[in-house]
mmCIF file of C-alpha atoms in Angstrom:
data_model
loop_
_atom_site.group_PDB
_atom_site.id
_atom_site.type_symbol
_atom_site.label_atom_id
_atom_site.label_comp_id
_atom_site.label_asym_id
_atom_site.label_seq_id
_atom_site.Cartn_x
_atom_site.Cartn_y
_atom_site.Cartn_z
ATOM 1 C CA GLY K 17 144.586 86.647 124.549
ATOM 2 C CA ALA K 18 141.800 87.166 127.040
ATOM 3 C CA VAL K 19 141.755 84.640 129.855
ATOM 4 C CA VAL K 20 138.823 83.600 131.993
ATOM 5 C CA SER K 21 139.622 81.448 134.993
ATOM 6 C CA GLN K 22 137.224 79.319 136.975
ATOM 7 C CA HIS K 23 137.837 77.925 140.425
ATOM 8 C CA PRO K 24 137.612 75.211 141.485
ATOM 9 C CA SER K 25 137.892 73.006 138.412
ATOM 10 C CA ARG K 26 136.364 70.094 140.306
ATOM 11 C CA VAL K 27 134.434 69.936 143.567
ATOM 12 C CA ILE K 28 132.679 67.196 145.479
ATOM 13 C CA CYS K 29 130.262 68.164 148.204
ATOM 14 C CA LYS K 30 127.697 66.538 150.451
ATOM 15 C CA SER K 31 123.969 66.917 149.922
ATOM 16 C CA GLY K 32 122.584 69.930 151.711
ATOM 17 C CA THR K 33 125.739 71.986 151.621
ATOM 18 C CA SER K 34 126.389 75.035 149.462
ATOM 19 C CA VAL K 35 129.153 75.368 146.925
ATOM 20 C CA LYS K 36 130.636 78.546 145.510
ATOM 21 C CA ILE K 37 132.205 78.681 142.052
ATOM 22 C CA GLU K 38 134.308 81.639 140.995
ATOM 23 C CA CYS K 39 134.711 83.086 137.526
ATOM 24 C CA ARG K 40 137.485 85.623 137.018
ATOM 25 C CA SER K 41 138.546 87.639 134.028
ATOM 26 C CA LEU K 42 142.310 87.768 134.433
ATOM 27 C CA ASP K 43 143.418 90.446 132.026
ATOM 28 C CA PHE K 44 140.320 92.461 131.250
ATOM 29 C CA GLN K 45 137.316 93.995 132.931
ATOM 30 C CA ALA K 46 133.969 92.326 132.451
ATOM 31 C CA THR K 47 130.755 94.105 133.386
ATOM 32 C CA THR K 48 128.823 91.143 132.063
ATOM 33 C CA MET K 49 129.452 87.456 132.578
ATOM 34 C CA PHE K 50 127.314 84.436 131.812
ATOM 35 C CA TRP K 51 126.795 81.104 133.528
ATOM 36 C CA TYR K 52 126.042 77.882 131.664
ATOM 37 C CA ARG K 53 125.245 74.373 132.777
ATOM 38 C CA GLN K 54 125.902 71.095 130.991
ATOM 39 C CA PHE K 55 123.964 67.989 131.903
ATOM 40 C CA PRO K 56 125.708 64.651 131.343
ATOM 41 C CA LYS K 57 126.197 63.911 127.655
ATOM 42 C CA LYS K 58 124.217 67.006 126.727
ATOM 43 C CA SER K 59 125.013 70.425 125.366
ATOM 44 C CA LEU K 60 125.486 73.586 127.388
ATOM 45 C CA MET K 61 122.497 75.690 128.353
ATOM 46 C CA LEU K 62 122.563 79.306 129.463
ATOM 47 C CA MET K 63 121.480 79.720 133.076
ATOM 48 C CA ALA K 64 121.856 83.399 133.782
ATOM 49 C CA THR K 65 123.481 86.700 132.944
ATOM 50 C CA SER K 66 125.633 88.185 135.674
ATOM 51 C CA ASN K 67 125.733 91.992 135.738
ATOM 52 C CA GLU K 68 128.342 93.888 137.732
ATOM 53 C CA GLY K 69 126.703 95.942 140.436
ATOM 54 C CA SER K 70 123.177 94.737 139.799
ATOM 55 C CA LYS K 71 121.009 91.652 140.012
ATOM 56 C CA ALA K 72 121.553 88.732 137.724
ATOM 57 C CA THR K 73 118.941 87.896 135.123
ATOM 58 C CA TYR K 74 117.946 84.255 134.943
ATOM 59 C CA GLU K 75 116.771 82.188 132.012
ATOM 60 C CA GLN K 76 113.350 80.622 132.171
ATOM 61 C CA GLY K 77 113.225 77.589 134.407
ATOM 62 C CA VAL K 78 116.350 78.417 136.408
ATOM 63 C CA GLU K 79 115.734 78.811 140.148
ATOM 64 C CA LYS K 80 117.336 82.062 141.255
ATOM 65 C CA ASP K 81 117.177 81.096 144.936
ATOM 66 C CA LYS K 82 118.956 77.875 144.139
ATOM 67 C CA PHE K 83 121.685 79.389 142.023
ATOM 68 C CA LEU K 84 122.837 82.620 143.623
ATOM 69 C CA ILE K 85 124.938 84.880 141.453
ATOM 70 C CA ASN K 86 127.054 87.750 142.732
ATOM 71 C CA HIS K 87 129.058 90.026 140.451
ATOM 72 C CA ALA K 88 130.680 92.291 142.998
ATOM 73 C CA SER K 89 133.626 93.501 140.942
ATOM 74 C CA LEU K 90 134.561 94.025 137.322
ATOM 75 C CA THR K 91 136.649 90.876 137.279
ATOM 76 C CA LEU K 92 134.738 88.414 139.437
ATOM 77 C CA SER K 93 131.388 86.681 139.320
ATOM 78 C CA THR K 94 130.422 83.897 141.684
ATOM 79 C CA LEU K 95 127.796 81.192 141.373
ATOM 80 C CA THR K 96 126.657 79.596 144.618
ATOM 81 C CA VAL K 97 124.701 76.384 144.423
ATOM 82 C CA THR K 98 122.683 76.401 147.617
ATOM 83 C CA SER K 99 121.520 73.314 149.478
ATOM 84 C CA ALA K 100 123.012 71.148 146.776
ATOM 85 C CA HIS K 101 121.403 67.852 145.822
ATOM 86 C CA PRO K 102 122.672 65.046 143.599
ATOM 87 C CA GLU K 103 120.591 66.360 140.695
ATOM 88 C CA ASP K 104 122.654 69.554 140.818
ATOM 89 C CA SER K 105 125.693 67.520 139.819
ATOM 90 C CA SER K 106 126.781 69.011 136.545
ATOM 91 C CA PHE K 107 129.444 70.885 134.640
ATOM 92 C CA TYR K 108 129.177 74.652 135.150
ATOM 93 C CA ILE K 109 130.970 77.087 132.874
ATOM 94 C CA CYS K 110 131.157 80.856 132.748
ATOM 95 C CA SER K 111 131.924 83.323 130.007
ATOM 96 C CA ALA K 112 132.905 86.982 130.118
ATOM 97 C CA ILE K 113 132.853 89.945 127.769
ATOM 98 C CA ASN K 114 135.679 92.451 127.636
ATOM 99 C CA SER K 115 133.885 95.688 128.534
ATOM 100 C CA GLU K 116 136.529 97.832 126.876
ATOM 101 C CA ARG K 117 136.352 96.314 123.421
ATOM 102 C CA GLY K 118 133.097 97.830 122.288
ATOM 103 C CA LEU K 119 130.514 96.032 120.235
ATOM 104 C CA ASN K 120 132.669 93.945 117.935
ATOM 105 C CA THR K 121 133.924 91.376 120.375
ATOM 106 C CA GLU K 122 133.165 87.899 121.566
ATOM 107 C CA ALA K 123 132.704 86.182 124.896
ATOM 108 C CA PHE K 124 135.590 84.242 126.413
ATOM 109 C CA PHE K 125 134.834 81.030 128.242
ATOM 110 C CA GLY K 126 136.345 79.589 131.379
ATOM 111 C CA GLN K 127 137.329 75.949 131.461
ATOM 112 C CA GLY K 128 134.435 74.950 133.667
ATOM 113 C CA THR K 129 133.778 73.425 137.076
ATOM 114 C CA ARG K 130 132.701 69.833 137.557
ATOM 115 C CA LEU K 131 130.353 69.642 140.554
ATOM 116 C CA THR K 132 129.510 66.294 142.082
ATOM 117 C CA VAL K 133 127.018 66.172 144.930
ATOM 118 C CA VAL K 134 127.081 62.978 146.996
ATOM 119 C CA SER Q 8 114.268 74.796 120.857
ATOM 120 C CA GLN Q 9 116.967 77.420 120.440
ATOM 121 C CA GLN Q 10 119.726 74.864 120.213
ATOM 122 C CA GLY Q 11 121.870 74.527 117.165
ATOM 123 C CA GLU Q 12 122.149 71.174 115.546
ATOM 124 C CA GLU Q 13 125.286 69.310 114.731
ATOM 125 C CA ASP Q 14 125.762 66.312 112.576
ATOM 126 C CA PRO Q 15 126.760 63.700 112.716
ATOM 127 C CA GLN Q 16 126.003 63.061 116.384
ATOM 128 C CA ALA Q 17 128.788 60.521 116.442
ATOM 129 C CA LEU Q 18 131.680 59.855 114.084
ATOM 130 C CA SER Q 19 134.228 57.076 114.159
ATOM 131 C CA ILE Q 20 137.260 57.194 111.848
ATOM 132 C CA GLN Q 21 140.707 55.721 111.499
ATOM 133 C CA GLU Q 22 143.795 57.665 112.472
ATOM 134 C CA GLY Q 23 145.076 59.688 109.528
ATOM 135 C CA GLU Q 24 141.661 60.203 107.992
ATOM 136 C CA ASN Q 25 139.888 63.537 107.852
ATOM 137 C CA ALA Q 26 136.892 64.287 110.059
ATOM 138 C CA THR Q 27 134.155 66.706 109.065
ATOM 139 C CA MET Q 28 131.515 67.970 111.446
ATOM 140 C CA ASN Q 29 128.642 70.254 110.551
ATOM 141 C CA CYS Q 30 126.705 72.786 112.560
ATOM 142 C CA SER Q 31 123.415 74.418 111.611
ATOM 143 C CA TYR Q 32 121.798 77.260 113.454
ATOM 144 C CA LYS Q 33 118.538 79.162 113.315
ATOM 145 C CA THR Q 34 119.113 82.911 113.555
ATOM 146 C CA SER Q 35 121.553 85.362 112.013
ATOM 147 C CA ILE Q 36 124.791 85.521 113.965
ATOM 148 C CA ASN Q 37 127.622 87.831 114.895
ATOM 149 C CA ASN Q 38 130.178 85.056 115.292
ATOM 150 C CA LEU Q 39 130.480 81.312 115.714
ATOM 151 C CA GLN Q 40 132.980 79.429 117.828
ATOM 152 C CA TRP Q 41 134.055 75.784 117.822
ATOM 153 C CA TYR Q 42 135.059 74.028 121.024
ATOM 154 C CA ARG Q 43 136.462 70.636 121.939
ATOM 155 C CA GLN Q 44 135.577 68.831 125.130
ATOM 156 C CA ASN Q 45 137.364 65.726 126.269
ATOM 157 C CA SER Q 46 135.306 63.337 128.348
ATOM 158 C CA GLY Q 47 134.666 64.786 131.789
ATOM 159 C CA ARG Q 48 136.815 67.819 131.109
ATOM 160 C CA GLY Q 49 136.362 71.504 130.297
ATOM 161 C CA LEU Q 50 135.951 73.304 127.007
ATOM 162 C CA VAL Q 51 138.934 74.038 124.815
ATOM 163 C CA HIS Q 52 138.504 76.899 122.371
ATOM 164 C CA LEU Q 53 139.431 75.955 118.797
ATOM 165 C CA ILE Q 54 138.443 78.679 116.367
ATOM 166 C CA LEU Q 55 136.220 81.749 116.189
ATOM 167 C CA ILE Q 56 134.803 82.822 112.849
ATOM 168 C CA ARG Q 57 132.920 86.074 112.366
ATOM 169 C CA SER Q 58 129.833 86.527 110.235
ATOM 170 C CA ASN Q 59 131.765 88.396 107.544
ATOM 171 C CA GLU Q 60 134.331 85.588 107.225
ATOM 172 C CA ARG Q 61 133.904 82.479 105.108
ATOM 173 C CA GLU Q 62 136.858 80.332 106.078
ATOM 174 C CA LYS Q 63 139.544 80.150 108.746
ATOM 175 C CA HIS Q 64 142.440 77.828 109.359
ATOM 176 C CA SER Q 65 144.365 76.883 112.437
ATOM 177 C CA GLY Q 66 146.902 74.103 112.131
ATOM 178 C CA ARG Q 67 145.002 70.958 111.119
ATOM 179 C CA LEU Q 68 141.654 72.681 111.597
ATOM 180 C CA ARG Q 69 139.618 74.335 108.881
ATOM 181 C CA VAL Q 70 136.322 76.066 109.592
ATOM 182 C CA THR Q 71 133.894 77.328 106.997
ATOM 183 C CA LEU Q 72 130.845 79.492 107.474
ATOM 184 C CA ASP Q 73 127.904 79.853 105.103
ATOM 185 C CA THR Q 74 125.582 82.487 106.500
ATOM 186 C CA SER Q 75 123.101 82.051 103.664
ATOM 187 C CA LYS Q 76 122.600 78.431 104.704
ATOM 188 C CA LYS Q 77 123.106 79.172 108.399
ATOM 189 C CA SER Q 78 125.700 76.473 108.660
ATOM 190 C CA SER Q 79 129.332 75.917 109.547
ATOM 191 C CA SER Q 80 131.682 73.010 109.184
ATOM 192 C CA LEU Q 81 134.776 71.944 111.078
ATOM 193 C CA LEU Q 82 137.344 69.843 109.245
ATOM 194 C CA ILE Q 83 140.123 68.090 111.119
ATOM 195 C CA THR Q 84 142.762 66.797 108.747
ATOM 196 C CA ALA Q 85 145.076 63.861 109.377
ATOM 197 C CA SER Q 86 143.250 62.959 112.564
ATOM 198 C CA ARG Q 87 145.023 61.525 115.586
ATOM 199 C CA ALA Q 88 143.820 59.403 118.466
ATOM 200 C CA ALA Q 89 144.238 62.480 120.684
ATOM 201 C CA ASP Q 90 141.527 64.226 118.641
ATOM 202 C CA THR Q 91 138.965 61.886 120.207
ATOM 203 C CA ALA Q 92 136.534 64.210 121.971
ATOM 204 C CA SER Q 93 133.180 65.930 121.635
ATOM 205 C CA TYR Q 94 133.061 68.981 119.417
ATOM 206 C CA PHE Q 95 130.576 71.807 119.884
ATOM 207 C CA CYS Q 96 129.706 74.861 117.875
ATOM 208 C CA ALA Q 97 128.414 77.937 119.681
ATOM 209 C CA THR Q 98 126.742 80.890 118.022
ATOM 210 C CA ASP Q 99 126.269 84.471 119.148
ATOM 211 C CA LYS Q 100 123.760 86.764 117.472
ATOM 212 C CA GLY Q 101 125.263 89.797 119.139
ATOM 213 C CA THR Q 102 123.882 89.360 122.644
ATOM 214 C CA TYR Q 103 126.917 87.361 123.852
ATOM 215 C CA LYS Q 104 124.469 84.674 124.983
ATOM 216 C CA TYR Q 105 125.965 81.752 123.127
ATOM 217 C CA ILE Q 106 123.763 78.957 121.894
ATOM 218 C CA PHE Q 107 125.595 75.673 121.811
ATOM 219 C CA GLY Q 108 125.025 72.916 119.341
ATOM 220 C CA THR Q 109 124.217 69.396 120.396
ATOM 221 C CA GLY Q 110 127.768 68.253 119.729
ATOM 222 C CA THR Q 111 129.520 65.617 117.674
ATOM 223 C CA ARG Q 112 131.295 62.779 119.479
ATOM 224 C CA LEU Q 113 134.398 61.983 117.472
ATOM 225 C CA LYS Q 114 136.301 58.780 117.989
ATOM 226 C CA VAL Q 115 139.624 58.327 116.224
ATOM 227 C CA LEU Q 116 140.818 54.756 116.162
ATOM 228 C CA ALA Q 117 144.541 54.095 116.320
#
């Protein structure tokens, strides 16, 4: 089956630093990936759509300068949380679509990254 | 809100009993997925059901989908303490932008 890998699975960083989270499709090419965020004891909310070779599109209310997304290859999207603050502490998860499977497919989710900002 | 709704929000049962969780959504969908999340951990994919399917099974899991009522249910039979987790449904209307339900926190007592 299709595998999406996120790295790291957990990260702790100091306030003011930036953190990069990677999302890789291991056995398929993905021109489109998605980033979600889960607040404590809440559901997951879509943050942005990551498009290979072009700018990401962000959902309403998501700061694009805060959450930088780069989709430089067909198998890798990165989310960088810039100048992180404790309120950015959250669970971040990505999903990817197999570009070669046409319209009748589904997105595959990574296992997520737990970010804690201290 | 574009969120799906799940009920119950919390469910506590004895080991060996069956657990049923429901998910309702608002728009027509292409497919619906169920996920499990243990406390503080990542998502574990359970089952995907497409809009033209009505029921799917996987081990002790049974998922139904009623597109006319815009609802799905997840049944876990013969529950175990290890099934204790939060369960989420996620729907896709064909844009691949999944909308997650609010989740059901299941607690299975040994």
